[in-house]
Amino acid sequence: MPTLGAIADDFTGATDLATMLVARGYRTVVAVGSDSIADEPGRTAVDDADAVVIALKSRTAPVTEAVDSSLAALRALRAAGCRRFYFKYCSTFDSTPEGNIGPVADALLEEIGERRAVVVPSFPATGRTVYRGRLFVHDELLDESPMRHHPLTPMRDAHVGRLLTPQTTHPVRLVGLDTVRAGAAALASALDDPSLADALVVVDATEDEDLRTVSAATAHHPLVTGAAGLALGLTGPRPGAARVAAASRPGDPAVVLSGSASSATRAQVAHGRAHLPHRKLDLAALRADFESAVDELVAFARACWEQDPQRPPLLYAVGDPGDLDDSPAAAALVEKALAACATRLVAAGARRLLVAGGETSGAVVTALGVRTLTIGSPIAPGVTWARAQVAALHADDGPGGNRHTQKGHIVDVALKSGNFGAPDIFTEAWSALV
């Protein structure tokens, strides 16, 4: 039975944290929404787990919706047996002046009857660090990084306290790096000071060892909040034996579905275009005749499998800055199209899917009817393979063929945050499947 429960505000963030928990010895299940651990398959998976991460699509949802879904997740985790909780958000603190990080943290604290929590977005392995309360992305301040121009959550201030203060009813305080470097006991004493009893406390951390210190100092806190890096200091019951094996075999049909517009993913798309068969989504064609446009993308991918099954086709939305259409309608259309491609390609035989982009990942997993993900081999910091049980799908035998219903399949899926991964991840991720 699980004892640690986590709530992630998007799907890639959920697998990001789950990867860290597996590395720390927790057999970990990612549940797609709160309801996924209530049905029989979900309960079975959860009963065998040490930790459960509920993946939500709440990062950019309206505040009330984000709070309600997060509270539902907390209640589901408590019902499953969890007694300690982790609110996971992006290491670049993606949010707006209204939320959703502050309102969700407030609601979770109230629900469990606690007054304070730490705020730790640092994840040095991915280049995210906090010093003097300011968030850095590698060597750049957050507001000078590419996140400044994020289409949904443009980050125009690097000071975590200033970002958080308008979102929360709690006072926001800072504990600096000097206190962290004084050790876990000193940090625990500082955090337990009555002056911080009702606060959300931003804690500096610039190295992995800092995160281990923060984790040790907060071991008695019922709720922590932060990026996946904070899990570095946890220790689960199954060190070295928490990963699940791959479901697919080398040579099984594979596909890359990229909906992210981030600069990191654009570099990955550029590398993929140089090495993989590829097709860019045509938004005008999708608007004019969605079904026909998706049919063409699926037919292209299937033809690629026939020609060379060792080279997965790449279907992508944005390759260059000029491709970017940051309107909500365009983003929704991309998600819908790639989700439709995913369902049809799995029905046609795909057993390995690499999906880039948090919103795209959520759309794909939802469309496939996945209830839980069991975490397998890591690919890169914050990116992992996972086994997923896909629901029954409607399939066809190709253009003009008969449609029929297939039973569910077990597939390997990797959900990649737009900002994570090396430029060659679309070509090299497959080698991690063992």
Coordinates of C-alpha atoms in Angstrom, one line a residue:
M1 CA 0.0 0.0 0.0
P2 CA 1.4 3.5 -0.9
T3 CA 2.4 5.9 1.9
L4 CA 3.5 8.8 -0.3
G5 CA 1.0 10.6 -2.5
A6 CA 1.8 13.3 -5.0
I7 CA -0.3 15.7 -7.1
A8 CA 1.2 16.9 -10.3
D9 CA -0.2 19.8 -12.3
D10 CA 0.5 18.3 -15.7
F11 CA 1.3 14.9 -17.2
T12 CA 5.0 15.3 -18.0
G13 CA 5.5 16.7 -14.5
A14 CA 3.9 13.6 -13.1
T15 CA 6.3 11.2 -14.9
D16 CA 9.2 13.6 -14.1
L17 CA 8.5 13.2 -10.4
A18 CA 7.7 9.5 -10.7
T19 CA 11.1 8.9 -12.4
M20 CA 12.8 10.5 -9.4
L21 CA 10.8 8.4 -6.9
V22 CA 11.6 5.2 -8.7
A23 CA 15.3 6.1 -8.6
R24 CA 14.9 6.6 -4.9
G25 CA 13.5 3.2 -4.4
Y26 CA 9.7 3.7 -4.6
R27 CA 7.7 1.5 -6.8
T28 CA 5.6 4.2 -8.4
V29 CA 2.4 4.4 -10.3
V30 CA 1.2 7.5 -12.2
A31 CA -2.6 7.7 -12.1
V32 CA -4.3 9.7 -14.8
G33 CA -6.7 11.8 -12.8
S34 CA -8.3 11.0 -9.4
D35 CA -10.8 8.5 -10.7
S36 CA -8.1 6.2 -12.1
I37 CA -7.3 4.8 -8.7
A38 CA -11.0 4.0 -7.9
D39 CA -11.7 1.4 -10.5
E40 CA -10.5 -2.2 -10.2
P41 CA -7.4 -2.0 -12.5
G42 CA -6.3 1.2 -10.8
R43 CA -6.8 -0.2 -7.3
T44 CA -4.7 -3.2 -8.2
A45 CA -1.8 -1.1 -9.5
V46 CA -2.0 1.3 -6.5
D47 CA -2.1 -1.5 -4.0
D48 CA 1.3 -2.8 -5.3
A49 CA 2.9 0.7 -5.2
D50 CA 4.9 2.5 -2.6
A51 CA 4.1 5.9 -4.1
V52 CA 1.3 7.3 -6.3
V53 CA 1.5 10.4 -8.4
I54 CA -1.9 11.7 -9.7
A55 CA -1.4 13.5 -13.0
L56 CA -3.8 16.4 -13.5
K57 CA -4.1 18.9 -16.3
S58 CA -4.4 21.9 -14.0
R59 CA -1.4 24.1 -14.7
T60 CA -3.3 26.4 -16.9
A61 CA -6.8 25.6 -15.9
P62 CA -9.1 28.2 -14.3
V63 CA -8.1 28.6 -10.6
T64 CA -11.3 27.1 -9.3
E65 CA -11.0 24.1 -11.5
A66 CA -7.3 23.6 -10.6
V67 CA -8.2 23.8 -6.8
D68 CA -11.1 21.4 -7.1
S69 CA -9.2 18.8 -9.1
S70 CA -6.2 19.0 -6.7
L71 CA -8.4 18.6 -3.7
A72 CA -10.1 15.6 -5.3
A73 CA -6.7 14.1 -5.9
L74 CA -5.7 14.7 -2.3
R75 CA -8.8 12.9 -1.1
A76 CA -8.2 10.0 -3.4
L77 CA -4.6 9.6 -2.2
R78 CA -5.7 9.7 1.4
A79 CA -8.3 7.0 0.7
A80 CA -5.6 4.9 -0.9
G81 CA -3.5 5.0 2.3
C82 CA -1.1 7.9 1.6
R83 CA -0.2 9.9 4.7
R84 CA 2.5 12.3 3.3
F85 CA 1.9 14.5 0.3
Y86 CA 3.9 16.3 -2.4
F87 CA 2.5 19.1 -4.7
K88 CA 4.6 19.0 -7.8
Y89 CA 4.8 21.9 -10.2
C90 CA 7.2 22.9 -12.9
S91 CA 10.8 23.8 -12.1
T92 CA 10.3 27.1 -14.0
F93 CA 7.3 27.9 -11.7
D94 CA 4.9 28.2 -14.7
S95 CA 2.0 30.2 -13.5
T96 CA 0.1 33.4 -13.9
P97 CA -0.5 36.3 -11.4
E98 CA -3.7 34.5 -10.3
G99 CA -2.2 31.0 -9.9
N100 CA -2.4 28.2 -9.9
I101 CA 0.5 27.3 -7.6
G102 CA -0.5 29.5 -4.7
P103 CA -4.2 28.7 -4.7
V104 CA -3.6 25.0 -4.9
A105 CA -1.0 25.1 -2.1
D106 CA -3.4 27.1 0.1
A107 CA -6.2 24.6 -0.5
L108 CA -4.1 21.5 0.2
L109 CA -2.8 23.0 3.4
E110 CA -6.3 23.8 4.6
E111 CA -7.6 20.3 3.7
I112 CA -4.9 18.5 5.7
G113 CA -5.1 21.0 8.6
E114 CA -1.5 22.4 8.2
R115 CA -0.3 25.9 8.2
R116 CA 2.9 26.1 6.3
A117 CA 4.8 24.4 3.4
V118 CA 8.2 24.9 1.7
V119 CA 8.3 26.1 -1.9
V120 CA 11.3 24.5 -3.7
P121 CA 11.3 24.8 -7.5
S122 CA 15.0 24.0 -7.9
F123 CA 16.1 21.1 -10.0
P124 CA 19.9 21.5 -10.7
A125 CA 20.0 18.4 -13.0
T126 CA 17.8 20.3 -15.4
G127 CA 19.5 23.7 -14.9
R128 CA 16.9 25.2 -12.5
T129 CA 18.3 26.7 -9.3
V130 CA 17.1 29.3 -6.7
Y131 CA 19.5 31.7 -5.1
R132 CA 18.4 34.6 -2.9
G133 CA 14.8 33.8 -3.9
R134 CA 15.5 34.2 -7.6
L135 CA 14.9 31.4 -10.1
F136 CA 17.6 30.7 -12.7
V137 CA 17.3 28.6 -15.8
H138 CA 20.9 27.5 -16.4
D139 CA 22.9 30.8 -16.3
E140 CA 19.9 33.0 -17.0
L141 CA 17.4 34.5 -14.7
L142 CA 13.9 33.1 -15.4
D143 CA 12.7 36.4 -16.8
E144 CA 15.6 36.5 -19.2
S145 CA 15.2 32.9 -20.4
P146 CA 13.0 31.6 -23.2
M147 CA 10.3 31.2 -20.6
R148 CA 9.8 34.9 -20.8
H149 CA 8.0 34.3 -24.1
H150 CA 6.0 31.1 -23.1
P151 CA 2.7 31.3 -25.0
L152 CA 0.5 30.3 -21.9
T153 CA 2.6 31.3 -18.9
P154 CA 5.1 34.0 -19.8
M155 CA 7.5 34.4 -16.9
R156 CA 8.5 38.0 -16.5
D157 CA 9.9 38.0 -13.0
A158 CA 12.6 35.7 -11.6
H159 CA 11.8 36.4 -7.9
V160 CA 9.8 33.5 -6.7
G161 CA 8.4 35.4 -3.7
R162 CA 7.1 38.2 -5.9
L163 CA 5.5 35.6 -8.2
L164 CA 3.9 33.8 -5.4
T165 CA 2.6 36.6 -3.2
P166 CA -0.4 37.7 -5.4
Q167 CA -1.5 34.0 -5.6
T168 CA -1.7 33.1 -1.9
T169 CA -3.4 34.1 1.3
H170 CA -0.3 33.0 3.2
P171 CA 2.7 35.3 3.9
V172 CA 5.6 34.4 1.7
R173 CA 9.1 34.1 3.3
L174 CA 12.6 33.2 2.1
V175 CA 15.2 30.9 3.7
G176 CA 18.5 31.6 2.1
L177 CA 21.3 29.3 1.0
D178 CA 23.5 30.0 4.0
T179 CA 20.9 28.4 6.3
V180 CA 20.6 25.4 3.9
R181 CA 24.3 25.0 3.9
A182 CA 24.3 24.9 7.7
G183 CA 22.8 21.5 7.5
A184 CA 19.5 19.7 7.9
A185 CA 19.1 20.3 11.7
A186 CA 19.8 24.0 11.3
L187 CA 17.4 24.3 8.4
A188 CA 14.7 22.3 10.2
S189 CA 15.0 24.6 13.2
A190 CA 14.7 27.7 11.0
L191 CA 11.6 26.3 9.2
D192 CA 10.0 25.5 12.6
D193 CA 10.5 29.0 13.9
P194 CA 7.1 30.5 14.9
S195 CA 7.6 33.4 12.6
L196 CA 7.2 31.0 9.6
A197 CA 4.3 29.0 11.1
D198 CA 1.8 30.3 8.6
A199 CA 4.0 30.9 5.6
L200 CA 4.8 29.5 2.3
V201 CA 8.6 29.4 2.5
V202 CA 10.8 29.7 -0.6
V203 CA 14.0 27.8 0.1
D204 CA 17.2 28.5 -1.9
A205 CA 19.0 25.5 -3.5
T206 CA 21.6 25.5 -6.2
E207 CA 23.1 21.9 -5.9
D208 CA 21.7 18.4 -5.5
E209 CA 23.1 18.3 -2.0
D210 CA 21.0 21.3 -1.1
L211 CA 17.9 19.5 -2.1
R212 CA 18.9 16.5 0.0
T213 CA 19.3 18.8 3.0
V214 CA 15.9 20.4 2.4
S215 CA 14.3 17.0 2.1
A216 CA 15.8 15.8 5.3
A217 CA 14.8 19.0 7.1
T218 CA 11.2 18.6 6.0
A219 CA 10.8 14.9 6.6
H220 CA 8.2 15.7 9.3
H221 CA 6.2 18.0 7.1
P222 CA 2.9 16.4 5.9
L223 CA 3.0 18.5 2.7
V224 CA 5.9 19.7 0.6
T225 CA 5.7 21.6 -2.7
G226 CA 8.3 21.9 -5.4
A227 CA 9.8 20.5 -8.6
A228 CA 10.9 16.8 -8.9
G229 CA 14.3 17.6 -7.6
L230 CA 13.1 17.7 -4.0
A231 CA 12.6 13.9 -4.2
L232 CA 16.4 13.5 -4.2
G233 CA 16.4 13.3 -0.5
L234 CA 13.8 10.6 -0.1
T235 CA 14.5 6.9 0.4
G236 CA 12.0 4.3 -0.6
P237 CA 11.7 0.6 0.4
R238 CA 13.0 -0.9 -2.8
P239 CA 16.4 0.6 -3.7
G240 CA 17.5 -0.7 -7.1
A241 CA 14.4 -2.8 -7.7
A242 CA 11.6 -0.3 -8.3
R243 CA 11.6 -0.2 -12.2
V244 CA 9.2 -2.1 -14.4
A245 CA 10.5 -3.7 -17.6
A246 CA 9.5 -2.6 -21.1
A247 CA 6.4 -4.0 -22.7
S248 CA 7.5 -3.6 -26.3
R249 CA 10.3 -5.3 -28.2
P250 CA 13.1 -3.7 -30.4
G251 CA 11.7 -3.0 -33.8
D252 CA 8.0 -2.6 -32.7
P253 CA 6.4 0.3 -34.5
A254 CA 7.2 3.6 -32.8
V255 CA 6.3 7.3 -33.4
V256 CA 7.3 10.7 -32.0
L257 CA 4.4 13.2 -31.5
S258 CA 5.6 16.7 -30.7
G259 CA 3.2 19.5 -29.8
S260 CA 5.6 21.7 -27.8
A261 CA 6.7 25.1 -29.1
S262 CA 9.6 25.5 -26.6
S263 CA 13.0 26.3 -27.8
A264 CA 14.4 23.0 -26.4
T265 CA 11.8 21.0 -28.4
R266 CA 12.4 23.0 -31.5
A267 CA 16.1 22.0 -31.3
Q268 CA 14.9 18.4 -30.9
V269 CA 12.6 18.7 -33.9
A270 CA 15.5 20.1 -36.0
H271 CA 17.7 17.1 -35.1
G272 CA 14.8 14.8 -35.7
R273 CA 14.1 16.2 -39.2
A274 CA 17.8 15.5 -40.0
H275 CA 17.5 11.9 -39.0
L276 CA 13.9 10.7 -39.1
P277 CA 11.0 10.7 -41.6
H278 CA 8.9 13.7 -40.6
R279 CA 5.7 15.5 -41.3
K280 CA 4.6 18.9 -39.9
L281 CA 1.0 19.4 -38.9
D282 CA -0.9 21.6 -41.4
L283 CA -3.2 23.7 -39.3
A284 CA -5.1 25.0 -42.3
A285 CA -5.8 21.5 -43.5
L286 CA -6.9 20.4 -40.1
R287 CA -9.3 23.3 -39.8
A288 CA -10.7 22.6 -43.3
D289 CA -11.1 18.8 -42.9
F290 CA -9.9 17.5 -39.7
E291 CA -10.5 13.8 -40.3
S292 CA -8.9 13.8 -43.8
A293 CA -5.8 15.7 -42.5
V294 CA -5.4 13.2 -39.6
D295 CA -5.9 10.3 -42.0
E296 CA -3.0 11.6 -44.1
L297 CA -0.7 11.9 -41.1
V298 CA -1.5 8.3 -40.0
A299 CA -1.0 7.0 -43.5
F300 CA 2.4 8.7 -43.7
A301 CA 3.5 7.1 -40.4
R302 CA 2.3 3.7 -41.4
A303 CA 4.1 4.0 -44.7
C304 CA 7.3 4.9 -42.8
W305 CA 7.0 1.8 -40.7
E306 CA 6.8 -0.4 -43.8
Q307 CA 9.8 1.3 -45.3
D308 CA 12.1 1.2 -42.2
P309 CA 10.7 0.1 -38.9
Q310 CA 13.9 1.2 -37.1
R311 CA 13.3 4.9 -37.8
P312 CA 10.2 6.2 -36.0
P313 CA 8.3 8.9 -37.9
L314 CA 8.1 12.4 -36.3
L315 CA 4.8 14.3 -36.4
Y316 CA 5.3 17.8 -35.1
A317 CA 3.6 21.1 -34.8
V318 CA 6.4 23.6 -34.5
G319 CA 9.9 23.4 -36.0
D320 CA 10.8 27.0 -36.3
P321 CA 9.7 30.2 -34.6
G322 CA 7.8 31.2 -37.7
D323 CA 5.6 28.1 -37.3
L324 CA 4.3 29.3 -33.9
D325 CA 0.6 30.1 -33.6
D326 CA 0.2 30.8 -29.9
S327 CA -3.6 31.2 -30.0
P328 CA -5.6 29.0 -27.6
A329 CA -7.6 27.7 -30.6
A330 CA -4.4 26.6 -32.4
A331 CA -3.0 24.9 -29.3
A332 CA -6.2 23.0 -28.8
L333 CA -6.2 21.9 -32.5
V334 CA -2.7 20.6 -32.2
E335 CA -3.5 18.6 -29.1
K336 CA -6.7 17.2 -30.7
A337 CA -4.8 16.2 -33.9
L338 CA -1.9 14.5 -32.2
A339 CA -4.2 12.7 -29.8
A340 CA -6.2 11.4 -32.8
C341 CA -3.0 10.3 -34.5
A342 CA -2.0 8.5 -31.3
T343 CA -5.2 6.5 -31.0
R344 CA -5.2 5.5 -34.7
L345 CA -1.5 4.6 -34.7
V346 CA -1.7 2.5 -31.6
A347 CA -4.7 0.7 -33.2
A348 CA -2.5 0.2 -36.3
G349 CA 0.3 -1.3 -34.3
A350 CA 2.4 1.4 -32.5
R351 CA 3.8 0.1 -29.3
R352 CA 6.3 2.9 -28.5
L353 CA 5.3 6.5 -28.3
L354 CA 7.4 9.5 -27.4
V355 CA 5.3 12.6 -26.8
A356 CA 6.7 16.1 -26.4
G357 CA 4.8 18.8 -24.5
G358 CA 2.9 18.8 -21.3
E359 CA -0.5 19.7 -22.8
T360 CA 0.0 17.3 -25.7
S361 CA 1.0 14.5 -23.4
G362 CA -2.2 15.0 -21.4
A363 CA -4.3 15.0 -24.6
V364 CA -2.6 11.8 -25.9
V365 CA -2.9 9.9 -22.6
T366 CA -6.5 10.9 -22.2
A367 CA -7.4 9.9 -25.7
L368 CA -5.8 6.5 -25.3
G369 CA -7.9 5.9 -22.2
V370 CA -4.8 5.3 -20.1
R371 CA -5.6 4.9 -16.4
T372 CA -2.2 4.3 -14.9
L373 CA 1.4 4.4 -15.9
T374 CA 4.0 2.2 -14.3
I375 CA 7.5 3.8 -14.4
G376 CA 10.4 2.1 -16.2
S377 CA 13.7 3.1 -17.6
P378 CA 15.0 6.7 -17.5
I379 CA 15.8 8.6 -20.7
A380 CA 17.1 11.9 -19.4
P381 CA 16.7 14.1 -16.3
G382 CA 12.9 14.5 -16.0
V383 CA 12.0 12.0 -18.8
T384 CA 11.3 8.3 -18.5
W385 CA 9.7 5.4 -20.3
A386 CA 6.5 4.0 -18.7
R387 CA 4.2 1.1 -19.4
A388 CA 0.6 2.1 -20.1
Q389 CA -2.5 0.0 -20.5
V390 CA -4.5 1.5 -23.4
A391 CA -8.2 1.2 -23.5
A392 CA -10.1 -0.6 -26.3
L393 CA -9.7 1.4 -29.6
H394 CA -11.5 1.6 -32.9
A395 CA -9.3 0.5 -35.7
D396 CA -9.4 0.1 -39.4
D397 CA -7.6 -1.9 -42.0
G398 CA -6.2 1.1 -43.9
P399 CA -7.9 3.4 -46.4
G400 CA -11.2 2.0 -47.4
G401 CA -10.9 -0.8 -44.8
N402 CA -13.4 -2.0 -42.3
R403 CA -13.6 -0.5 -38.9
H404 CA -13.6 -2.7 -35.9
T405 CA -12.9 -2.6 -32.1
Q406 CA -9.6 -3.8 -30.7
K407 CA -9.0 -4.9 -27.2
G408 CA -6.7 -2.7 -25.2
H409 CA -2.9 -2.9 -25.6
I410 CA 0.1 -2.4 -23.3
V411 CA 2.4 0.2 -24.8
D412 CA 5.6 2.0 -23.8
V413 CA 5.2 5.7 -23.6
A414 CA 7.5 8.6 -22.8
L415 CA 6.0 12.0 -21.9
K416 CA 8.5 14.7 -22.3
S417 CA 8.2 18.3 -21.0
G418 CA 8.8 20.8 -23.7
N419 CA 11.9 22.1 -21.9
F420 CA 13.6 18.8 -21.1
G421 CA 15.9 16.5 -23.0
A422 CA 19.0 16.8 -25.2
P423 CA 18.7 17.7 -28.9
D424 CA 19.0 14.1 -29.9
I425 CA 16.3 12.7 -27.6
F426 CA 13.9 11.8 -30.5
T427 CA 16.5 9.5 -32.0
E428 CA 18.3 8.2 -28.8
A429 CA 15.4 7.7 -26.4
W430 CA 14.6 4.2 -27.8
S431 CA 18.0 2.8 -26.6
A432 CA 16.8 3.2 -23.0
L433 CA 14.0 0.6 -23.6
V434 CA 15.3 -2.6 -22.1

